[in-house]
Amino acid sequence: INDFAAIGYASAGFEDGDWVQIGAGAAQPDRPIAVLGPGTGLGVCGALPGPHGATVVSGEGGHADFSPVGEEEIEILRRLLTRYRRVSAERLLSGAGLQNIYWALNTMRGTESRHATPADISAAALSGKDSIAVETLAVFCRVLGGFAGNLALTYGARGGVYVAGGIVPRYPELFLNSRFRSGFESKGRHRAIMERIPTQLIVHPQPGLLGASYVAQEMAT
């Protein structure tokens, strides 16, 4: 099965120690769940819990258009449109996305890009030695929150929104203190709905294998 779909299958069976909640909200049993994760790309799926595990709806949601909010994000979009004919969410929410945000912010500030790889940008941000790298991670988390909120509205994800992938789980403290949740809840007249939907960072070391094992067990019965 698709590696990200496997995380979707795992989502309905996570135990309390498998995730950390970000912000308020309480999951409603048997309601849709949204799962997303930035890594090499931006994985997205939906899951509907059932008596025999989850039914997962896979797709290519990471390639939906980037929807900027506020002047800074609009300007980042303008800069990226000089590089790409079309800017998807994945152009910002991935390892390469960190590089794109960092490049765009440097061009906006008239500064020189000092770091070339996602790992170097993240390390510079965590050390506080590069203010543009710090801002890059802040923008990344805020945009991820907005995208997660869009998924929650699309799927009606009253069962919660889970964040996975190869980037965010490496920096749990930074993520928990970021504006991810603010970006998630900022949905205008639907804010009250968003405030009731929980968002969770997956900390299980192998959620994909966990989901694949559920599928294997189901196939064996």
PDB file of C-alpha atoms in Angstrom:
ATOM      1  CA  ILE A   1       0.000   0.000   0.000  1.00  0.00           C
ATOM      2  CA  ASN A   2       1.008   3.632  -0.394  1.00  0.00           C
ATOM      3  CA  ASP A   3       3.341   4.683   2.412  1.00  0.00           C
ATOM      4  CA  PHE A   4       1.223   7.644   3.437  1.00  0.00           C
ATOM      5  CA  ALA A   5      -2.036   5.722   3.164  1.00  0.00           C
ATOM      6  CA  ALA A   6      -0.516   3.332   5.708  1.00  0.00           C
ATOM      7  CA  ILE A   7      -0.351   6.203   8.202  1.00  0.00           C
ATOM      8  CA  GLY A   8      -4.021   6.831   7.495  1.00  0.00           C
ATOM      9  CA  TYR A   9      -4.827   3.229   8.416  1.00  0.00           C
ATOM     10  CA  ALA A  10      -2.847   3.641  11.634  1.00  0.00           C
ATOM     11  CA  SER A  11      -4.643   6.859  12.599  1.00  0.00           C
ATOM     12  CA  ALA A  12      -7.809   5.145  13.793  1.00  0.00           C
ATOM     13  CA  GLY A  13      -5.821   2.912  16.137  1.00  0.00           C
ATOM     14  CA  PHE A  14      -3.341   5.302  17.729  1.00  0.00           C
ATOM     15  CA  GLU A  15      -2.975   5.143  21.490  1.00  0.00           C
ATOM     16  CA  ASP A  16      -2.426   8.169  23.718  1.00  0.00           C
ATOM     17  CA  GLY A  17       1.377   7.878  23.689  1.00  0.00           C
ATOM     18  CA  ASP A  18       1.503   7.828  19.895  1.00  0.00           C
ATOM     19  CA  TRP A  19       0.702  11.518  19.496  1.00  0.00           C
ATOM     20  CA  VAL A  20       0.938  14.912  21.197  1.00  0.00           C
ATOM     21  CA  GLN A  21      -1.987  17.307  21.005  1.00  0.00           C
ATOM     22  CA  ILE A  22      -1.497  20.848  19.751  1.00  0.00           C
ATOM     23  CA  GLY A  23      -4.038  23.314  21.095  1.00  0.00           C
ATOM     24  CA  ALA A  24      -7.574  22.547  22.218  1.00  0.00           C
ATOM     25  CA  GLY A  25     -10.357  20.423  20.778  1.00  0.00           C
ATOM     26  CA  ALA A  26     -11.608  16.894  21.352  1.00  0.00           C
ATOM     27  CA  ALA A  27     -11.927  14.147  18.751  1.00  0.00           C
ATOM     28  CA  GLN A  28     -15.412  12.859  17.997  1.00  0.00           C
ATOM     29  CA  PRO A  29     -15.501   9.061  17.675  1.00  0.00           C
ATOM     30  CA  ASP A  30     -16.348   7.591  14.289  1.00  0.00           C
ATOM     31  CA  ARG A  31     -15.932  10.923  12.503  1.00  0.00           C
ATOM     32  CA  PRO A  32     -13.512  11.540   9.616  1.00  0.00           C
ATOM     33  CA  ILE A  33      -9.813  12.049  10.311  1.00  0.00           C
ATOM     34  CA  ALA A  34      -7.381  14.038   8.153  1.00  0.00           C
ATOM     35  CA  VAL A  35      -3.700  13.132   7.955  1.00  0.00           C
ATOM     36  CA  LEU A  36      -0.921  15.198   6.402  1.00  0.00           C
ATOM     37  CA  GLY A  37       2.834  15.153   6.480  1.00  0.00           C
ATOM     38  CA  PRO A  38       5.579  17.228   4.891  1.00  0.00           C
ATOM     39  CA  GLY A  39       8.747  15.367   4.009  1.00  0.00           C
ATOM     40  CA  THR A  40      10.264  14.748   0.587  1.00  0.00           C
ATOM     41  CA  GLY A  41       6.818  15.762  -0.641  1.00  0.00           C
ATOM     42  CA  LEU A  42       3.525  16.597   1.071  1.00  0.00           C
ATOM     43  CA  GLY A  43       1.422  13.533   1.851  1.00  0.00           C
ATOM     44  CA  VAL A  44      -2.329  13.793   2.427  1.00  0.00           C
ATOM     45  CA  CYS A  45      -5.117  11.334   3.101  1.00  0.00           C
ATOM     46  CA  GLY A  46      -8.430  11.014   4.895  1.00  0.00           C
ATOM     47  CA  ALA A  47      -9.583   8.170   7.110  1.00  0.00           C
ATOM     48  CA  LEU A  48     -13.001   7.106   8.340  1.00  0.00           C
ATOM     49  CA  PRO A  49     -12.896   4.884  11.452  1.00  0.00           C
ATOM     50  CA  GLY A  50     -15.090   1.786  11.400  1.00  0.00           C
ATOM     51  CA  PRO A  51     -15.714  -1.399  13.373  1.00  0.00           C
ATOM     52  CA  HIS A  52     -12.947  -3.200  11.467  1.00  0.00           C
ATOM     53  CA  GLY A  53     -10.387  -0.407  11.250  1.00  0.00           C
ATOM     54  CA  ALA A  54     -10.214   2.634   9.012  1.00  0.00           C
ATOM     55  CA  THR A  55     -11.311   3.229   5.438  1.00  0.00           C
ATOM     56  CA  VAL A  56      -8.647   5.425   3.870  1.00  0.00           C
ATOM     57  CA  VAL A  57      -9.144   7.882   1.023  1.00  0.00           C
ATOM     58  CA  SER A  58      -5.824   8.617  -0.659  1.00  0.00           C
ATOM     59  CA  GLY A  59      -5.162  11.472  -3.036  1.00  0.00           C
ATOM     60  CA  GLU A  60      -2.707  14.096  -4.214  1.00  0.00           C
ATOM     61  CA  GLY A  61      -3.836  16.908  -1.933  1.00  0.00           C
ATOM     62  CA  GLY A  62      -0.284  18.149  -1.525  1.00  0.00           C
ATOM     63  CA  HIS A  63      -0.440  19.349  -5.131  1.00  0.00           C
ATOM     64  CA  ALA A  64      -3.442  21.605  -4.505  1.00  0.00           C
ATOM     65  CA  ASP A  65      -2.749  25.298  -5.045  1.00  0.00           C
ATOM     66  CA  PHE A  66      -0.938  27.208  -2.313  1.00  0.00           C
ATOM     67  CA  SER A  67      -3.433  29.622  -0.726  1.00  0.00           C
ATOM     68  CA  PRO A  68      -1.531  32.567   0.770  1.00  0.00           C
ATOM     69  CA  VAL A  69      -2.943  34.435   3.765  1.00  0.00           C
ATOM     70  CA  GLY A  70      -1.658  37.927   4.524  1.00  0.00           C
ATOM     71  CA  GLU A  71       0.781  40.204   2.721  1.00  0.00           C
ATOM     72  CA  GLU A  72       3.927  38.234   3.564  1.00  0.00           C
ATOM     73  CA  GLU A  73       2.584  34.970   2.143  1.00  0.00           C
ATOM     74  CA  ILE A  74       1.238  36.782  -0.915  1.00  0.00           C
ATOM     75  CA  GLU A  75       4.693  38.228  -1.539  1.00  0.00           C
ATOM     76  CA  ILE A  76       6.282  34.789  -1.076  1.00  0.00           C
ATOM     77  CA  LEU A  77       3.870  33.479  -3.717  1.00  0.00           C
ATOM     78  CA  ARG A  78       4.872  36.288  -6.082  1.00  0.00           C
ATOM     79  CA  ARG A  79       8.537  35.419  -5.657  1.00  0.00           C
ATOM     80  CA  LEU A  80       7.955  31.710  -6.204  1.00  0.00           C
ATOM     81  CA  LEU A  81       5.974  32.418  -9.366  1.00  0.00           C
ATOM     82  CA  THR A  82       9.233  33.671 -10.870  1.00  0.00           C
ATOM     83  CA  ARG A  83      10.555  30.122 -10.360  1.00  0.00           C
ATOM     84  CA  TYR A  84       7.475  28.004 -11.077  1.00  0.00           C
ATOM     85  CA  ARG A  85       4.565  28.340 -13.486  1.00  0.00           C
ATOM     86  CA  ARG A  86       2.287  27.116 -10.700  1.00  0.00           C
ATOM     87  CA  VAL A  87       2.860  27.061  -6.940  1.00  0.00           C
ATOM     88  CA  SER A  88       1.327  24.128  -5.096  1.00  0.00           C
ATOM     89  CA  ALA A  89       1.215  23.661  -1.330  1.00  0.00           C
ATOM     90  CA  GLU A  90       4.052  21.160  -1.673  1.00  0.00           C
ATOM     91  CA  ARG A  91       6.297  23.919  -3.053  1.00  0.00           C
ATOM     92  CA  LEU A  92       6.338  25.292   0.511  1.00  0.00           C
ATOM     93  CA  LEU A  93       5.456  22.307   2.697  1.00  0.00           C
ATOM     94  CA  SER A  94       8.301  19.874   2.057  1.00  0.00           C
ATOM     95  CA  GLY A  95      12.060  19.732   2.374  1.00  0.00           C
ATOM     96  CA  ALA A  96      12.403  21.619  -0.895  1.00  0.00           C
ATOM     97  CA  GLY A  97       9.656  23.897   0.403  1.00  0.00           C
ATOM     98  CA  LEU A  98      11.873  25.024   3.278  1.00  0.00           C
ATOM     99  CA  GLN A  99      14.476  25.960   0.689  1.00  0.00           C
ATOM    100  CA  ASN A 100      11.855  27.849  -1.341  1.00  0.00           C
ATOM    101  CA  ILE A 101      10.592  29.819   1.652  1.00  0.00           C
ATOM    102  CA  TYR A 102      14.156  30.626   2.743  1.00  0.00           C
ATOM    103  CA  TRP A 103      15.072  31.793  -0.756  1.00  0.00           C
ATOM    104  CA  ALA A 104      11.922  33.910  -1.078  1.00  0.00           C
ATOM    105  CA  LEU A 105      12.403  35.599   2.300  1.00  0.00           C
ATOM    106  CA  ASN A 106      16.031  36.409   1.507  1.00  0.00           C
ATOM    107  CA  THR A 107      15.047  38.009  -1.791  1.00  0.00           C
ATOM    108  CA  MET A 108      12.318  39.981   0.007  1.00  0.00           C
ATOM    109  CA  ARG A 109      14.761  41.204   2.672  1.00  0.00           C
ATOM    110  CA  GLY A 110      17.620  41.831   0.239  1.00  0.00           C
ATOM    111  CA  THR A 111      19.883  39.422   2.095  1.00  0.00           C
ATOM    112  CA  GLU A 112      22.196  36.665   0.934  1.00  0.00           C
ATOM    113  CA  SER A 113      21.102  33.020   1.324  1.00  0.00           C
ATOM    114  CA  ARG A 114      23.630  31.449   3.679  1.00  0.00           C
ATOM    115  CA  HIS A 115      22.315  27.877   3.735  1.00  0.00           C
ATOM    116  CA  ALA A 116      21.571  25.502   0.875  1.00  0.00           C
ATOM    117  CA  THR A 117      19.913  22.413   2.361  1.00  0.00           C
ATOM    118  CA  PRO A 118      16.762  21.923   4.459  1.00  0.00           C
ATOM    119  CA  ALA A 119      18.885  20.429   7.246  1.00  0.00           C
ATOM    120  CA  ASP A 120      21.205  23.451   7.286  1.00  0.00           C
ATOM    121  CA  ILE A 121      18.289  25.876   7.291  1.00  0.00           C
ATOM    122  CA  SER A 122      16.630  24.040  10.176  1.00  0.00           C
ATOM    123  CA  ALA A 123      19.880  23.866  12.156  1.00  0.00           C
ATOM    124  CA  ALA A 124      20.495  27.580  11.648  1.00  0.00           C
ATOM    125  CA  ALA A 125      16.964  28.348  12.798  1.00  0.00           C
ATOM    126  CA  LEU A 126      17.243  26.214  15.925  1.00  0.00           C
ATOM    127  CA  SER A 127      20.581  27.813  16.843  1.00  0.00           C
ATOM    128  CA  GLY A 128      19.165  31.290  16.271  1.00  0.00           C
ATOM    129  CA  LYS A 129      22.198  32.235  14.172  1.00  0.00           C
ATOM    130  CA  ASP A 130      20.217  33.176  11.053  1.00  0.00           C
ATOM    131  CA  SER A 131      17.118  35.338  11.498  1.00  0.00           C
ATOM    132  CA  ILE A 132      15.839  34.475   8.021  1.00  0.00           C
ATOM    133  CA  ALA A 133      16.105  30.757   8.836  1.00  0.00           C
ATOM    134  CA  VAL A 134      14.142  31.397  12.048  1.00  0.00           C
ATOM    135  CA  GLU A 135      11.485  33.212  10.027  1.00  0.00           C
ATOM    136  CA  THR A 136      11.486  30.394   7.463  1.00  0.00           C
ATOM    137  CA  LEU A 137      10.441  27.795  10.039  1.00  0.00           C
ATOM    138  CA  ALA A 138       7.858  30.202  11.456  1.00  0.00           C
ATOM    139  CA  VAL A 139       6.300  30.679   8.005  1.00  0.00           C
ATOM    140  CA  PHE A 140       6.494  26.941   7.321  1.00  0.00           C
ATOM    141  CA  CYS A 141       4.554  26.080  10.497  1.00  0.00           C
ATOM    142  CA  ARG A 142       1.956  28.794   9.942  1.00  0.00           C
ATOM    143  CA  VAL A 143       1.350  27.765   6.321  1.00  0.00           C
ATOM    144  CA  LEU A 144       1.161  24.117   7.409  1.00  0.00           C
ATOM    145  CA  GLY A 145      -1.509  25.084   9.929  1.00  0.00           C
ATOM    146  CA  GLY A 146      -3.533  26.862   7.267  1.00  0.00           C
ATOM    147  CA  PHE A 147      -3.270  23.878   4.931  1.00  0.00           C
ATOM    148  CA  ALA A 148      -4.252  21.492   7.745  1.00  0.00           C
ATOM    149  CA  GLY A 149      -7.269  23.674   8.447  1.00  0.00           C
ATOM    150  CA  ASN A 150      -8.283  23.488   4.789  1.00  0.00           C
ATOM    151  CA  LEU A 151      -8.104  19.697   4.983  1.00  0.00           C
ATOM    152  CA  ALA A 152     -10.196  19.673   8.148  1.00  0.00           C
ATOM    153  CA  LEU A 153     -12.892  21.708   6.393  1.00  0.00           C
ATOM    154  CA  THR A 154     -12.704  19.538   3.259  1.00  0.00           C
ATOM    155  CA  TYR A 155     -12.974  16.204   5.077  1.00  0.00           C
ATOM    156  CA  GLY A 156     -15.195  17.424   7.908  1.00  0.00           C
ATOM    157  CA  ALA A 157     -12.448  16.037  10.149  1.00  0.00           C
ATOM    158  CA  ARG A 158     -14.207  16.139  13.522  1.00  0.00           C
ATOM    159  CA  GLY A 159     -12.172  13.036  14.399  1.00  0.00           C
ATOM    160  CA  GLY A 160      -9.005  15.122  14.394  1.00  0.00           C
ATOM    161  CA  VAL A 161      -6.112  16.117  12.184  1.00  0.00           C
ATOM    162  CA  TYR A 162      -2.817  14.221  12.490  1.00  0.00           C
ATOM    163  CA  VAL A 163       0.540  15.625  11.391  1.00  0.00           C
ATOM    164  CA  ALA A 164       3.245  13.156  10.309  1.00  0.00           C
ATOM    165  CA  GLY A 165       6.103  13.228   7.814  1.00  0.00           C
ATOM    166  CA  GLY A 166       9.860  13.448   7.949  1.00  0.00           C
ATOM    167  CA  ILE A 167      10.223  17.088   9.042  1.00  0.00           C
ATOM    168  CA  VAL A 168       7.904  18.186  11.837  1.00  0.00           C
ATOM    169  CA  PRO A 169       8.407  15.231  14.246  1.00  0.00           C
ATOM    170  CA  ARG A 170      12.119  16.126  14.394  1.00  0.00           C
ATOM    171  CA  TYR A 171      11.340  19.473  16.034  1.00  0.00           C
ATOM    172  CA  PRO A 172       8.388  18.823  18.362  1.00  0.00           C
ATOM    173  CA  GLU A 173       9.095  21.654  20.817  1.00  0.00           C
ATOM    174  CA  LEU A 174       9.475  24.249  18.083  1.00  0.00           C
ATOM    175  CA  PHE A 175       6.319  23.002  16.387  1.00  0.00           C
ATOM    176  CA  LEU A 176       4.257  22.994  19.582  1.00  0.00           C
ATOM    177  CA  ASN A 177       5.255  26.621  20.216  1.00  0.00           C
ATOM    178  CA  SER A 178       4.730  27.757  16.623  1.00  0.00           C
ATOM    179  CA  ARG A 179       1.764  29.462  14.983  1.00  0.00           C
ATOM    180  CA  PHE A 180       0.585  26.180  13.466  1.00  0.00           C
ATOM    181  CA  ARG A 181      -2.580  26.136  15.553  1.00  0.00           C
ATOM    182  CA  SER A 182      -3.224  29.812  14.900  1.00  0.00           C
ATOM    183  CA  GLY A 183      -3.022  29.176  11.166  1.00  0.00           C
ATOM    184  CA  PHE A 184      -5.275  26.148  11.570  1.00  0.00           C
ATOM    185  CA  GLU A 185      -8.022  28.049  13.406  1.00  0.00           C
ATOM    186  CA  SER A 186      -7.941  31.207  11.256  1.00  0.00           C
ATOM    187  CA  LYS A 187     -10.876  30.327   9.030  1.00  0.00           C
ATOM    188  CA  GLY A 188     -13.060  33.405   9.396  1.00  0.00           C
ATOM    189  CA  ARG A 189     -16.663  32.645  10.294  1.00  0.00           C
ATOM    190  CA  HIS A 190     -15.747  28.968  10.749  1.00  0.00           C
ATOM    191  CA  ARG A 191     -13.251  29.676  13.538  1.00  0.00           C
ATOM    192  CA  ALA A 192     -15.584  28.291  16.201  1.00  0.00           C
ATOM    193  CA  ILE A 193     -15.741  24.978  14.333  1.00  0.00           C
ATOM    194  CA  MET A 194     -11.958  24.868  13.945  1.00  0.00           C
ATOM    195  CA  GLU A 195     -11.374  25.530  17.634  1.00  0.00           C
ATOM    196  CA  ARG A 196     -13.235  22.312  18.457  1.00  0.00           C
ATOM    197  CA  ILE A 197     -11.201  20.115  16.077  1.00  0.00           C
ATOM    198  CA  PRO A 198      -8.053  18.646  17.692  1.00  0.00           C
ATOM    199  CA  THR A 199      -4.688  18.627  15.945  1.00  0.00           C
ATOM    200  CA  GLN A 200      -2.109  16.025  16.886  1.00  0.00           C
ATOM    201  CA  LEU A 201       1.575  15.568  16.112  1.00  0.00           C
ATOM    202  CA  ILE A 202       2.348  11.886  15.553  1.00  0.00           C
ATOM    203  CA  VAL A 203       5.321  10.771  17.663  1.00  0.00           C
ATOM    204  CA  HIS A 204       4.994   7.012  17.071  1.00  0.00           C
ATOM    205  CA  PRO A 205       8.381   5.955  15.606  1.00  0.00           C
ATOM    206  CA  GLN A 206       6.907   3.863  12.754  1.00  0.00           C
ATOM    207  CA  PRO A 207       3.294   4.882  12.036  1.00  0.00           C
ATOM    208  CA  GLY A 208       3.484   3.552   8.475  1.00  0.00           C
ATOM    209  CA  LEU A 209       4.473   0.071   9.645  1.00  0.00           C
ATOM    210  CA  LEU A 210       1.749   0.210  12.282  1.00  0.00           C
ATOM    211  CA  GLY A 211      -0.851   0.954   9.606  1.00  0.00           C
ATOM    212  CA  ALA A 212       0.543  -1.680   7.255  1.00  0.00           C
ATOM    213  CA  SER A 213       0.257  -4.266  10.037  1.00  0.00           C
ATOM    214  CA  TYR A 214      -3.427  -3.381  10.483  1.00  0.00           C
ATOM    215  CA  VAL A 215      -4.015  -3.904   6.769  1.00  0.00           C
ATOM    216  CA  ALA A 216      -2.132  -7.224   6.822  1.00  0.00           C
ATOM    217  CA  GLN A 217      -4.209  -8.435   9.766  1.00  0.00           C
ATOM    218  CA  GLU A 218      -7.403  -7.473   7.969  1.00  0.00           C
ATOM    219  CA  MET A 219      -6.294  -9.319   4.824  1.00  0.00           C
ATOM    220  CA  ALA A 220      -5.515 -12.443   6.876  1.00  0.00           C
ATOM    221  CA  THR A 221      -8.993 -12.644   8.406  1.00  0.00           C
TER     222      THR A 221
END
